[in-house]
Short mmCIF file of C-alpha atoms in Angstrom, two decimals:
data_model
loop_
_atom_site.label_atom_id
_atom_site.label_comp_id
_atom_site.label_asym_id
_atom_site.label_seq_id
_atom_site.Cartn_x
_atom_site.Cartn_y
_atom_site.Cartn_z
CA MET A 1 136.40 120.35 128.23
CA THR A 2 135.49 118.92 131.62
CA ALA A 3 136.63 115.31 132.08
CA LEU A 4 134.07 112.59 132.84
CA THR A 5 134.77 109.34 134.65
CA LEU A 6 132.58 106.49 135.85
CA SER A 7 133.26 104.97 139.25
CA THR A 8 131.96 102.18 141.44
CA SER A 9 133.39 104.01 144.46
CA GLY A 10 131.11 105.07 147.23
CA ALA A 11 130.61 108.71 148.09
CA ALA A 12 132.21 108.28 151.50
CA THR A 13 135.61 107.28 150.12
CA LEU A 14 135.94 109.64 147.13
CA ARG A 15 138.54 112.37 147.46
CA ALA A 16 137.09 115.41 145.74
CA ASP A 17 136.30 119.06 146.28
CA ALA A 18 132.59 118.32 146.64
CA LEU A 19 129.93 115.62 146.58
CA VAL A 20 126.67 116.28 144.74
CA VAL A 21 123.48 114.67 146.03
CA GLY A 22 119.86 114.97 145.00
CA VAL A 23 116.91 115.93 147.16
CA ALA A 24 113.25 116.06 146.24
CA LYS A 25 109.98 117.42 147.51
CA GLY A 26 108.19 114.76 149.52
CA ALA A 27 104.47 114.41 149.97
CA GLY A 28 104.27 113.22 153.56
CA SER A 29 103.91 116.48 155.46
CA LYS A 30 102.16 119.82 155.18
CA ALA A 31 105.41 121.43 154.07
CA GLY A 32 106.04 118.62 151.65
CA GLY A 33 109.15 117.41 153.44
CA LEU A 34 112.53 116.70 151.90
CA VAL A 35 113.47 113.27 150.57
CA VAL A 36 117.06 112.27 149.85
CA ALA A 37 117.28 110.77 146.35
CA PRO A 38 118.86 107.40 145.55
CA GLY A 39 122.64 107.49 145.25
CA ALA A 40 123.14 109.63 148.35
CA GLU A 41 122.76 106.87 150.96
CA ALA A 42 126.41 107.05 152.11
CA VAL A 43 126.24 110.82 152.44
CA ASP A 44 123.01 110.62 154.40
CA LYS A 45 124.60 108.01 156.67
CA ALA A 46 127.51 110.37 157.37
CA PHE A 47 124.89 112.86 158.60
CA ASP A 48 123.47 110.15 160.89
CA GLY A 49 120.46 109.87 158.62
CA LYS A 50 119.57 113.53 159.15
CA LEU A 51 120.72 115.06 155.85
CA ALA A 52 117.16 116.03 154.90
CA THR A 53 116.58 117.60 158.32
CA VAL A 54 119.80 119.63 158.13
CA LEU A 55 118.96 120.83 154.63
CA GLU A 56 115.44 121.83 155.67
CA SER A 57 116.89 123.86 158.52
CA LEU A 58 118.98 125.71 155.91
CA GLY A 59 115.86 126.51 153.90
CA ALA A 60 116.17 123.86 151.19
CA SER A 61 112.87 122.82 149.62
CA GLY A 62 113.87 120.36 146.87
CA THR A 63 112.65 122.71 144.14
CA GLU A 64 114.06 121.81 140.75
CA GLY A 65 117.52 123.32 140.28
CA GLU A 66 117.81 124.67 143.83
CA VAL A 67 121.39 124.36 145.13
CA THR A 68 122.36 124.22 148.80
CA LYS A 69 125.99 123.91 149.94
CA LEU A 70 126.96 122.70 153.40
CA PRO A 71 130.13 121.48 155.14
CA ALA A 72 130.63 117.73 155.02
CA PRO A 73 130.82 115.74 158.27
CA SER A 74 133.98 113.87 159.30
CA GLY A 75 132.84 110.61 157.71
CA LEU A 76 133.36 111.95 154.18
CA LYS A 77 136.63 112.59 152.33
CA ALA A 78 135.17 115.57 150.43
CA PRO A 79 134.88 118.82 152.42
CA VAL A 80 131.64 120.07 150.86
CA VAL A 81 128.24 118.55 150.08
CA VAL A 82 126.14 120.15 147.34
CA ALA A 83 122.45 119.26 147.51
CA VAL A 84 120.50 119.95 144.34
CA GLY A 85 116.73 119.90 143.97
CA LEU A 86 115.04 117.37 141.69
CA GLY A 87 111.49 118.62 142.09
CA PRO A 88 108.63 116.40 143.29
CA VAL A 89 109.32 112.81 144.31
CA PRO A 90 108.14 110.52 141.48
CA GLU A 91 104.97 108.49 141.86
CA LYS A 92 105.50 105.06 143.41
CA GLY A 93 107.29 102.82 140.95
CA ASP A 94 108.38 105.68 138.70
CA ALA A 95 111.92 106.96 138.30
CA TYR A 96 113.14 110.54 138.22
CA GLY A 97 112.71 111.97 134.74
CA ALA A 98 115.76 112.31 132.51
CA GLU A 99 115.30 116.05 132.12
CA ALA A 100 115.00 116.57 135.89
CA LEU A 101 118.32 114.73 136.32
CA ARG A 102 119.95 116.73 133.51
CA ARG A 103 118.89 120.04 135.01
CA ALA A 104 119.89 119.05 138.52
CA ALA A 105 123.32 117.88 137.41
CA GLY A 106 123.73 121.04 135.35
CA SER A 107 122.79 123.29 138.27
CA ALA A 108 125.30 121.55 140.52
CA ALA A 109 128.08 121.75 137.94
CA ARG A 110 127.46 125.48 137.48
CA ALA A 111 127.61 125.99 141.23
CA LEU A 112 131.02 124.29 141.30
CA LYS A 113 132.86 126.63 138.91
CA GLY A 114 136.48 126.90 139.93
CA SER A 115 136.54 123.44 141.52
CA LYS A 116 138.87 120.67 140.37
CA LYS A 117 136.80 117.55 141.01
CA ALA A 118 133.28 116.66 142.11
CA GLY A 119 131.59 113.33 142.72
CA PHE A 120 127.98 113.12 141.56
CA ALA A 121 125.95 110.82 143.81
CA LEU A 122 122.71 111.32 141.92
CA PRO A 123 120.46 108.47 140.71
CA THR A 124 122.63 106.62 138.15
CA GLU A 125 121.62 102.97 138.55
CA SER A 126 120.24 102.70 135.01
CA VAL A 127 122.12 103.52 131.83
CA GLU A 128 119.46 106.10 130.96
CA ASP A 129 119.86 107.88 134.31
CA ALA A 130 123.65 107.84 134.10
CA SER A 131 123.47 109.26 130.58
CA ALA A 132 121.17 112.09 131.69
CA VAL A 133 123.36 113.00 134.68
CA ALA A 134 126.52 112.90 132.57
CA GLU A 135 124.99 115.06 129.85
CA GLY A 136 123.55 117.60 132.27
CA ALA A 137 126.73 117.90 134.31
CA LEU A 138 128.92 118.37 131.24
CA LEU A 139 126.54 120.94 129.78
CA GLY A 140 126.33 122.79 133.08
CA ALA A 141 130.11 122.89 133.45
CA TYR A 142 130.46 125.05 130.34
CA ALA A 143 132.11 128.46 130.55
CA PHE A 144 133.17 130.83 127.76
CA THR A 145 136.45 132.36 128.87
CA ALA A 146 138.25 132.89 125.57
CA TYR A 147 138.43 136.66 126.04
CA GLN A 148 139.07 136.69 129.79
CA GLY A 149 142.73 135.79 130.08
CA GLY A 150 144.57 132.50 130.42
CA GLU A 151 146.37 130.70 127.64
CA ASN A 152 143.88 131.46 124.88
CA LYS A 153 145.55 133.33 122.03
CA LEU A 154 142.59 135.73 121.85
CA ALA A 155 143.21 137.01 125.37
CA PRO A 156 145.08 140.28 125.99
CA LYS A 157 148.81 139.80 126.48
CA GLY A 158 149.68 139.06 130.10
CA ALA A 159 146.06 138.52 131.15
CA LYS A 160 145.29 135.82 133.68
CA ALA A 161 142.11 133.80 133.87
CA ASP A 162 139.97 134.11 136.98
CA ALA A 163 139.99 130.55 138.36
CA ARG A 164 136.56 131.11 139.86
CA LYS A 165 135.12 131.47 136.35
CA LEU A 166 136.69 128.29 134.99
CA PRO A 167 134.42 125.26 134.61
CA LEU A 168 134.50 122.28 136.93
CA ASP A 169 137.56 120.29 135.85
CA GLU A 170 136.48 116.69 136.50
CA ILE A 171 133.13 114.96 137.02
CA THR A 172 132.96 111.50 138.58
CA LEU A 173 129.66 109.63 138.35
CA LEU A 174 129.41 107.47 141.46
CA GLY A 175 127.58 104.17 141.72
CA THR A 176 127.98 103.39 138.01
CA LYS A 177 129.48 100.42 136.18
CA PRO A 178 132.60 101.58 134.34
CA ARG A 179 133.26 98.13 132.85
CA ASP A 180 129.73 97.68 131.56
CA LYS A 181 129.60 98.25 127.77
CA ALA A 182 126.29 100.10 127.90
CA PHE A 183 127.46 102.48 130.64
CA LYS A 184 130.76 103.12 128.83
CA ALA A 185 128.93 103.80 125.57
CA ALA A 186 126.54 106.21 127.29
CA ALA A 187 129.44 108.12 128.85
CA GLU A 188 131.35 108.28 125.57
CA ARG A 189 128.25 109.49 123.75
CA ALA A 190 127.64 112.20 126.35
CA VAL A 191 131.23 113.45 126.04
CA ALA A 192 131.18 113.48 122.23
CA VAL A 193 127.84 115.24 121.87
CA VAL A 194 128.40 117.78 124.65
CA GLU A 195 131.87 118.66 123.38
CA GLU A 196 130.24 119.56 120.06
CA ILE A 197 127.37 121.42 121.74
CA ASN A 198 129.94 123.43 123.66
CA ARG A 199 131.86 124.10 120.45
CA ALA A 200 128.60 125.42 118.97
CA ARG A 201 128.13 127.59 122.07
CA ASP A 202 131.67 128.93 121.66
CA LEU A 203 130.94 129.85 118.04
CA VAL A 204 127.74 131.66 119.00
CA ASN A 205 129.51 133.54 121.79
CA THR A 206 132.50 134.56 119.67
CA PRO A 207 132.28 138.25 118.74
CA PRO A 208 131.60 139.02 115.08
CA ASN A 209 134.92 140.75 114.54
CA ASP A 210 136.52 137.31 114.97
CA LEU A 211 133.72 135.10 113.59
CA TYR A 212 132.67 135.92 110.04
CA PRO A 213 131.85 133.68 107.07
CA GLU A 214 135.46 132.97 106.09
CA SER A 215 136.66 132.22 109.63
CA PHE A 216 133.60 130.06 110.36
CA ALA A 217 134.31 128.11 107.18
CA ALA A 218 137.90 127.62 108.34
CA VAL A 219 136.71 126.18 111.65
CA ALA A 220 134.47 123.76 109.75
CA ALA A 221 137.31 122.73 107.44
CA ALA A 222 139.62 122.03 110.38
CA ALA A 223 136.98 119.94 112.16
CA GLY A 224 136.32 118.02 108.95
CA LYS A 225 139.97 117.14 108.62
CA GLU A 226 140.08 115.98 112.25
CA HIS A 227 136.99 113.79 112.08
CA GLY A 228 137.05 112.43 108.53
CA ILE A 229 134.30 114.69 107.19
CA LYS A 230 134.54 115.89 103.61
CA VAL A 231 134.27 119.69 103.54
CA GLN A 232 133.64 121.88 100.51
CA VAL A 233 133.67 125.68 100.77
CA LEU A 234 132.14 127.87 98.06
CA ASP A 235 133.61 131.39 98.16
CA GLU A 236 132.27 134.49 96.38
CA LYS A 237 133.63 133.49 93.00
CA ALA A 238 132.09 130.04 93.23
CA LEU A 239 128.79 131.49 94.46
CA VAL A 240 128.69 133.93 91.54
CA LYS A 241 129.48 131.16 89.08
CA GLY A 242 126.80 128.93 90.62
CA GLY A 243 124.14 131.64 90.70
CA TYR A 244 123.56 131.71 94.45
CA GLY A 245 121.69 135.02 94.41
CA GLY A 246 120.28 134.73 97.92
CA LEU A 247 123.64 134.31 99.64
CA LEU A 248 125.28 136.93 97.45
CA GLY A 249 122.46 139.42 97.89
CA VAL A 250 122.56 139.21 101.67
CA GLY A 251 126.34 139.27 101.89
CA GLN A 252 127.16 141.95 99.34
CA GLY A 253 126.97 144.83 101.82
CA SER A 254 129.79 143.46 103.96
CA THR A 255 133.56 143.46 103.56
CA HIS A 256 133.38 139.82 104.65
CA GLY A 257 132.05 137.84 101.68
CA PRO A 258 129.50 135.01 102.02
CA ARG A 259 130.27 131.30 102.00
CA LEU A 260 128.33 128.09 101.46
CA VAL A 261 129.95 125.24 103.35
CA LYS A 262 129.10 121.59 102.75
CA LEU A 263 130.09 119.01 105.36
CA ALA A 264 129.54 115.40 104.29
CA TYR A 265 129.78 112.55 106.78
CA THR A 266 129.24 109.18 105.11
CA HIS A 267 129.05 105.65 106.47
CA PRO A 268 129.82 102.70 104.17
CA LYS A 269 126.75 100.79 105.39
CA ALA A 270 124.33 103.71 105.51
CA GLU A 271 120.93 103.23 103.92
CA LYS A 272 119.55 106.70 104.56
CA THR A 273 120.76 110.25 104.02
CA LEU A 274 119.81 113.20 106.20
CA ALA A 275 120.51 116.76 105.06
CA LEU A 276 120.80 119.54 107.64
CA VAL A 277 120.74 123.21 106.63
CA GLY A 278 121.77 126.01 109.00
CA LYS A 279 121.28 129.76 108.87
CA GLY A 280 124.69 131.34 109.43
CA ILE A 281 124.33 135.10 109.57
CA THR A 282 127.48 135.83 111.55
CA TYR A 283 126.19 139.33 112.29
CA ASP A 284 122.82 140.77 111.43
CA SER A 285 122.49 144.56 111.43
CA GLY A 286 119.27 144.29 109.43
CA GLY A 287 121.06 145.70 106.38
CA ILE A 288 119.48 148.81 104.84
CA SER A 289 116.31 147.96 106.83
CA LEU A 290 118.42 148.65 109.92
CA LYS A 291 117.36 147.16 113.24
CA PRO A 292 116.23 149.69 115.85
CA ALA A 293 118.42 150.59 118.82
CA GLY A 294 118.52 147.85 121.42
CA HIS A 295 118.15 145.04 118.90
CA ASN A 296 121.71 144.86 117.58
CA GLU A 297 123.71 143.91 120.65
CA THR A 298 123.10 140.15 120.50
CA MET A 299 123.00 139.72 116.74
CA LYS A 300 126.24 137.73 116.75
CA CYS A 301 123.89 134.84 117.64
CA ASP A 302 122.19 134.88 114.23
CA MET A 303 124.46 132.03 113.09
CA SER A 304 123.18 129.66 115.82
CA GLY A 305 121.42 127.46 113.26
CA ALA A 306 124.63 126.91 111.31
CA ALA A 307 126.49 126.22 114.57
CA ALA A 308 123.88 123.60 115.49
CA VAL A 309 124.14 121.91 112.09
CA PHE A 310 127.94 121.93 112.26
CA ALA A 311 127.90 120.39 115.75
CA ALA A 312 125.37 117.73 114.72
CA VAL A 313 127.38 116.58 111.69
CA VAL A 314 130.59 116.34 113.72
CA SER A 315 128.71 114.48 116.47
CA ALA A 316 127.39 111.96 113.93
CA ALA A 317 130.93 111.39 112.69
CA ARG A 318 132.34 110.98 116.20
CA LEU A 319 129.59 108.50 117.08
CA GLY A 320 130.08 106.58 113.83
CA LEU A 321 126.36 106.59 113.08
CA ARG A 322 125.19 104.31 110.28
CA VAL A 323 123.62 107.13 108.30
CA ASN A 324 124.89 109.71 105.83
CA VAL A 325 124.60 113.22 107.27
CA THR A 326 125.26 116.26 105.10
CA GLY A 327 125.40 119.71 106.63
CA TRP A 328 124.97 122.96 104.69
CA LEU A 329 126.13 126.15 106.38
CA ALA A 330 124.70 129.25 104.67
CA LEU A 331 127.12 131.92 105.90
CA ALA A 332 126.87 135.67 105.34
CA GLU A 333 127.17 138.95 107.22
CA ASN A 334 124.21 141.30 106.76
CA MET A 335 125.52 144.86 106.75
CA PRO A 336 124.40 148.26 105.38
CA SER A 337 126.75 149.92 102.90
CA GLY A 338 126.83 151.44 99.45
CA ASN A 339 126.95 147.90 98.07
CA ALA A 340 124.12 146.49 100.16
CA THR A 341 120.90 145.06 98.74
CA ARG A 342 118.09 147.65 98.89
CA PRO A 343 114.41 147.15 99.62
CA GLY A 344 112.86 146.77 96.18
CA ASP A 345 115.81 144.89 94.66
CA VAL A 346 115.15 141.56 92.96
CA LEU A 347 117.47 138.62 93.57
CA HIS A 348 117.96 135.71 91.18
CA MET A 349 118.06 132.66 93.41
CA TYR A 350 119.98 129.42 92.89
CA SER A 351 116.66 127.66 92.23
CA GLY A 352 115.98 129.93 89.24
CA LYS A 353 113.21 131.81 91.03
CA THR A 354 113.31 135.56 91.53
CA VAL A 355 112.67 137.19 94.91
CA GLU A 356 111.67 140.78 95.51
CA VAL A 357 113.36 141.97 98.70
CA LEU A 358 110.87 144.10 100.61
CA ASN A 359 112.84 144.03 103.86
CA THR A 360 116.57 143.37 104.06
CA ASP A 361 116.16 142.25 107.67
CA ALA A 362 114.26 139.20 106.41
CA GLU A 363 117.60 137.89 105.16
CA GLY A 364 117.83 134.47 106.82
CA ARG A 365 115.20 132.98 104.54
CA LEU A 366 117.18 134.19 101.51
CA VAL A 367 120.40 132.39 102.39
CA LEU A 368 118.48 129.31 103.51
CA ALA A 369 116.55 129.23 100.24
CA ASP A 370 119.75 128.81 98.23
CA ALA A 371 121.06 126.15 100.60
CA LEU A 372 117.74 124.25 100.65
CA THR A 373 117.67 124.14 96.85
CA ARG A 374 121.26 122.90 96.73
CA ALA A 375 120.61 120.28 99.44
CA SER A 376 117.49 119.09 97.57
CA GLU A 377 119.55 118.37 94.44
CA GLU A 378 121.21 115.46 96.23
CA LYS A 379 117.79 113.95 96.95
CA PRO A 380 118.24 113.11 100.64
CA ASP A 381 115.59 111.15 102.49
CA ALA A 382 114.82 114.19 104.64
CA ILE A 383 115.94 117.79 105.13
CA VAL A 384 115.87 119.74 108.39
CA ASP A 385 116.78 123.41 108.47
CA VAL A 386 117.61 125.25 111.68
CA ALA A 387 117.47 129.01 112.02
CA THR A 388 117.09 131.95 114.38
CA LEU A 389 114.56 133.12 111.84
CA THR A 390 111.79 135.29 113.24
CA GLY A 391 110.99 137.48 116.22
CA ALA A 392 107.37 136.48 115.56
CA MET A 393 108.11 132.96 116.77
CA VAL A 394 109.62 134.31 119.97
CA MET A 395 106.41 136.27 120.51
CA ALA A 396 104.40 133.10 119.92
CA LEU A 397 106.40 130.56 121.94
CA GLY A 398 108.64 132.56 124.27
CA ASN A 399 112.37 132.26 124.89
CA ARG A 400 112.67 128.55 125.70
CA THR A 401 110.66 126.77 123.00
CA PHE A 402 111.43 126.37 119.31
CA ALA A 403 108.90 125.86 116.55
CA VAL A 404 108.68 122.86 114.24
CA MET A 405 107.09 123.30 110.80
CA SER A 406 107.03 120.76 108.01
CA ASN A 407 105.61 119.75 104.65
CA ASP A 408 104.90 116.31 106.16
CA ASP A 409 102.72 115.97 109.26
CA ALA A 410 104.20 112.62 110.29
CA PHE A 411 107.75 113.94 110.01
CA ARG A 412 106.85 117.07 111.98
CA THR A 413 105.42 114.87 114.73
CA SER A 414 108.57 112.72 114.79
CA VAL A 415 110.88 115.72 115.07
CA HIS A 416 108.73 117.25 117.82
CA GLU A 417 108.68 113.98 119.80
CA ILE A 418 112.44 113.57 119.43
CA ALA A 419 113.02 117.11 120.70
CA GLU A 420 110.84 116.48 123.73
CA GLU A 421 112.61 113.17 124.38
CA VAL A 422 116.05 114.78 124.57
CA GLY A 423 114.84 117.67 126.72
CA GLU A 424 114.54 120.44 124.13
CA ALA A 425 111.20 122.21 124.37
CA SER A 426 109.48 122.46 120.98
CA TRP A 427 106.02 122.94 119.54
CA PRO A 428 104.53 121.86 116.18
CA MET A 429 103.28 124.77 114.10
CA PRO A 430 101.15 124.83 110.91
CA LEU A 431 101.91 126.21 107.47
CA PRO A 432 98.51 127.73 106.52
CA ALA A 433 98.14 127.89 102.75
CA ASP A 434 96.19 131.15 102.93
CA LEU A 435 99.25 133.02 104.18
CA ARG A 436 101.15 132.25 100.97
CA LYS A 437 99.19 134.82 98.95
CA GLY A 438 100.67 137.67 101.01
CA MET A 439 104.07 136.96 99.43
CA ASP A 440 102.81 137.46 95.87
CA SER A 441 104.92 140.07 94.09
CA PRO A 442 103.95 142.14 91.03
CA THR A 443 107.64 142.21 90.06
CA ALA A 444 109.16 138.83 90.93
CA ASP A 445 108.12 135.22 91.50
CA ILE A 446 107.80 135.80 95.24
CA ALA A 447 108.52 138.48 97.85
CA ASN A 448 110.54 137.85 100.98
CA MET A 449 107.78 139.34 103.16
CA GLY A 450 104.10 138.63 103.57
CA GLU A 451 101.45 139.30 106.17
CA ARG A 452 102.77 140.69 109.46
CA MET A 453 100.50 138.53 111.58
CA GLY A 454 101.75 134.97 111.58
CA GLY A 455 105.17 136.17 110.41
CA GLY A 456 106.95 133.06 111.64
CA LEU A 457 104.62 130.86 109.59
CA VAL A 458 105.03 133.11 106.56
CA ALA A 459 108.79 132.57 106.79
CA GLY A 460 108.23 128.82 106.89
CA LEU A 461 106.01 129.00 103.81
CA PHE A 462 108.73 130.95 102.00
CA LEU A 463 111.30 128.24 102.75
CA LYS A 464 108.91 125.52 101.66
CA GLU A 465 108.99 127.00 98.13
CA PHE A 466 112.67 126.01 97.83
CA VAL A 467 112.45 122.40 99.04
CA GLY A 468 112.67 119.73 96.36
CA GLU A 469 109.49 117.90 95.44
CA GLY A 470 108.83 114.69 97.34
CA ILE A 471 111.41 115.36 100.09
CA ALA A 472 110.27 115.35 103.71
CA TRP A 473 111.36 118.65 105.26
CA ALA A 474 111.16 120.25 108.67
CA HIS A 475 111.99 123.81 109.70
CA LEU A 476 113.12 124.58 113.25
CA ASP A 477 112.81 128.24 114.22
CA ILE A 478 115.12 128.48 117.26
CA ALA A 479 115.00 132.28 117.58
CA GLY A 480 113.82 132.00 121.20
CA PRO A 481 116.09 129.41 122.84
CA ALA A 482 119.29 129.85 120.79
CA PHE A 483 120.67 132.70 122.90
CA HIS A 484 119.87 133.13 126.59
CA GLU A 485 120.13 136.68 127.92
CA GLY A 486 118.92 136.03 131.46
CA ALA A 487 120.52 134.33 134.46
CA PRO A 488 121.76 130.76 133.88
CA TYR A 489 119.48 127.92 134.96
CA GLY A 490 119.86 124.16 135.00
CA TYR A 491 122.43 123.31 132.35
CA THR A 492 121.58 126.42 130.29
CA PRO A 493 124.28 129.12 130.39
CA LYS A 494 124.04 132.80 129.68
CA GLY A 495 124.71 133.38 125.96
CA GLY A 496 124.79 130.67 123.30
CA THR A 497 122.92 127.52 124.30
CA GLY A 498 123.54 125.02 121.49
CA SER A 499 119.81 124.75 120.88
CA ALA A 500 118.66 121.96 118.52
CA VAL A 501 121.94 120.02 118.48
CA ARG A 502 120.59 117.23 120.69
CA THR A 503 117.45 117.01 118.56
CA LEU A 504 119.43 116.73 115.33
CA VAL A 505 121.78 114.11 116.77
CA ARG A 506 118.91 111.97 118.04
CA LEU A 507 117.18 112.36 114.68
CA ALA A 508 120.34 111.04 113.01
CA GLU A 509 120.48 108.15 115.47
CA ARG A 510 116.84 107.28 114.83
CA THR A 511 117.39 107.49 111.08
CA ALA A 512 120.43 105.21 111.36
CA ALA A 513 118.35 102.70 113.32
CA GLY A 514 115.57 102.78 110.73
CA ASP A 515 113.04 104.13 113.23
CA LEU A 516 111.80 106.92 110.94
CA GLY A 517 110.73 104.68 108.05
#
């Protein structure tokens, strides 16, 4: 993990591999003009006040996330200056938005892979700005190198890591107040949360021959021991004894049996309990309803919801939040075999309901249903499930936005607003009652498929059937943003993103503070 330090030092005196400064699009000329952002005054002075002019001559425009590297003048200790775009200059009196700072810091950190130390001279005068820069830089510095050499035990014997691929080793936030309690707390929070987001990213990126239900459960157990979280793992025998037909039905086609993992973080002064439920399909072939060619290659990411829940619970424990947070990881591998569930089979769920399986590739809702019922038994104040659930929601909202559905309009609004606040794009979606009829089954209580149109909403309606009465519940369908297949941008890497972790952590913080009622 990249180290983070706060420093009152000026940019001119810091010894580092690079200095990061912000530039923005001005409004004073036809071309817009470049404006050097606050925090970079010493760097601009070293360029005789002509940093913007030099950058413009190199083609820099201040566009959000744009990175321009240039040699540093003799007045600076660092040899390289990295200018990163912040987008338009804020209106008079306004500050740069937190998400613009996160993305800029993330872009700069990505551009500095292989470097040992960088000073970030971005706007960090306020605690909020410093927090955003710290979070973005740490997120952007991420790299998954476990299978590319180095000391990792998973690497081939004798392999050596390519230093150019290693993340930036140390980030120094300049112009901050390291002795100020609020600044220290913001930095410590950023480190704790991002370390867990990056652990979630690692889990998502780990190939399915190494990450399967049992090994995922072992990772959770080890983290629980480290951070004082009580962990309970239900294996196949326990699942059979408990009647968890959804988990067993999905997992029975694989040589790797399913698991239900409970992680319980408790605070002695907590007044509220939040339950988080994550879909953990460690590999999804589609089962007997096999996915078509071209749709299998990234299906190691189908446990992203469970990774997000795991990371959020550990984050809550590390932050010592005054709220009880229970995570439920519904883990299974969905494979075709002579033992696999067939289309037309009926599963006896943990809730007592029966489900006719019309499509074995609609498996996430089956494992979640068992976990939602089990979570409801403890009567938490609210339940949030997170899942890479439907391609339909990707079609509706694209690759960067997740859906929020709920049985409580006020709770849905709160979750959506929290997601937007922390920089995770989301959109509230309805649960139309008329779509429920499509899941009527002549054989069982309900079918796992309904109308094709509105398929993401149908999945949400299915899950709603397994939530305990009177419990506020929200469903986050993160199928779009959980795994990024394109080129990295901002603080978002290629591969696992850690989608929804920041939303869940802020929800826990709000619940602890009593802001959600």
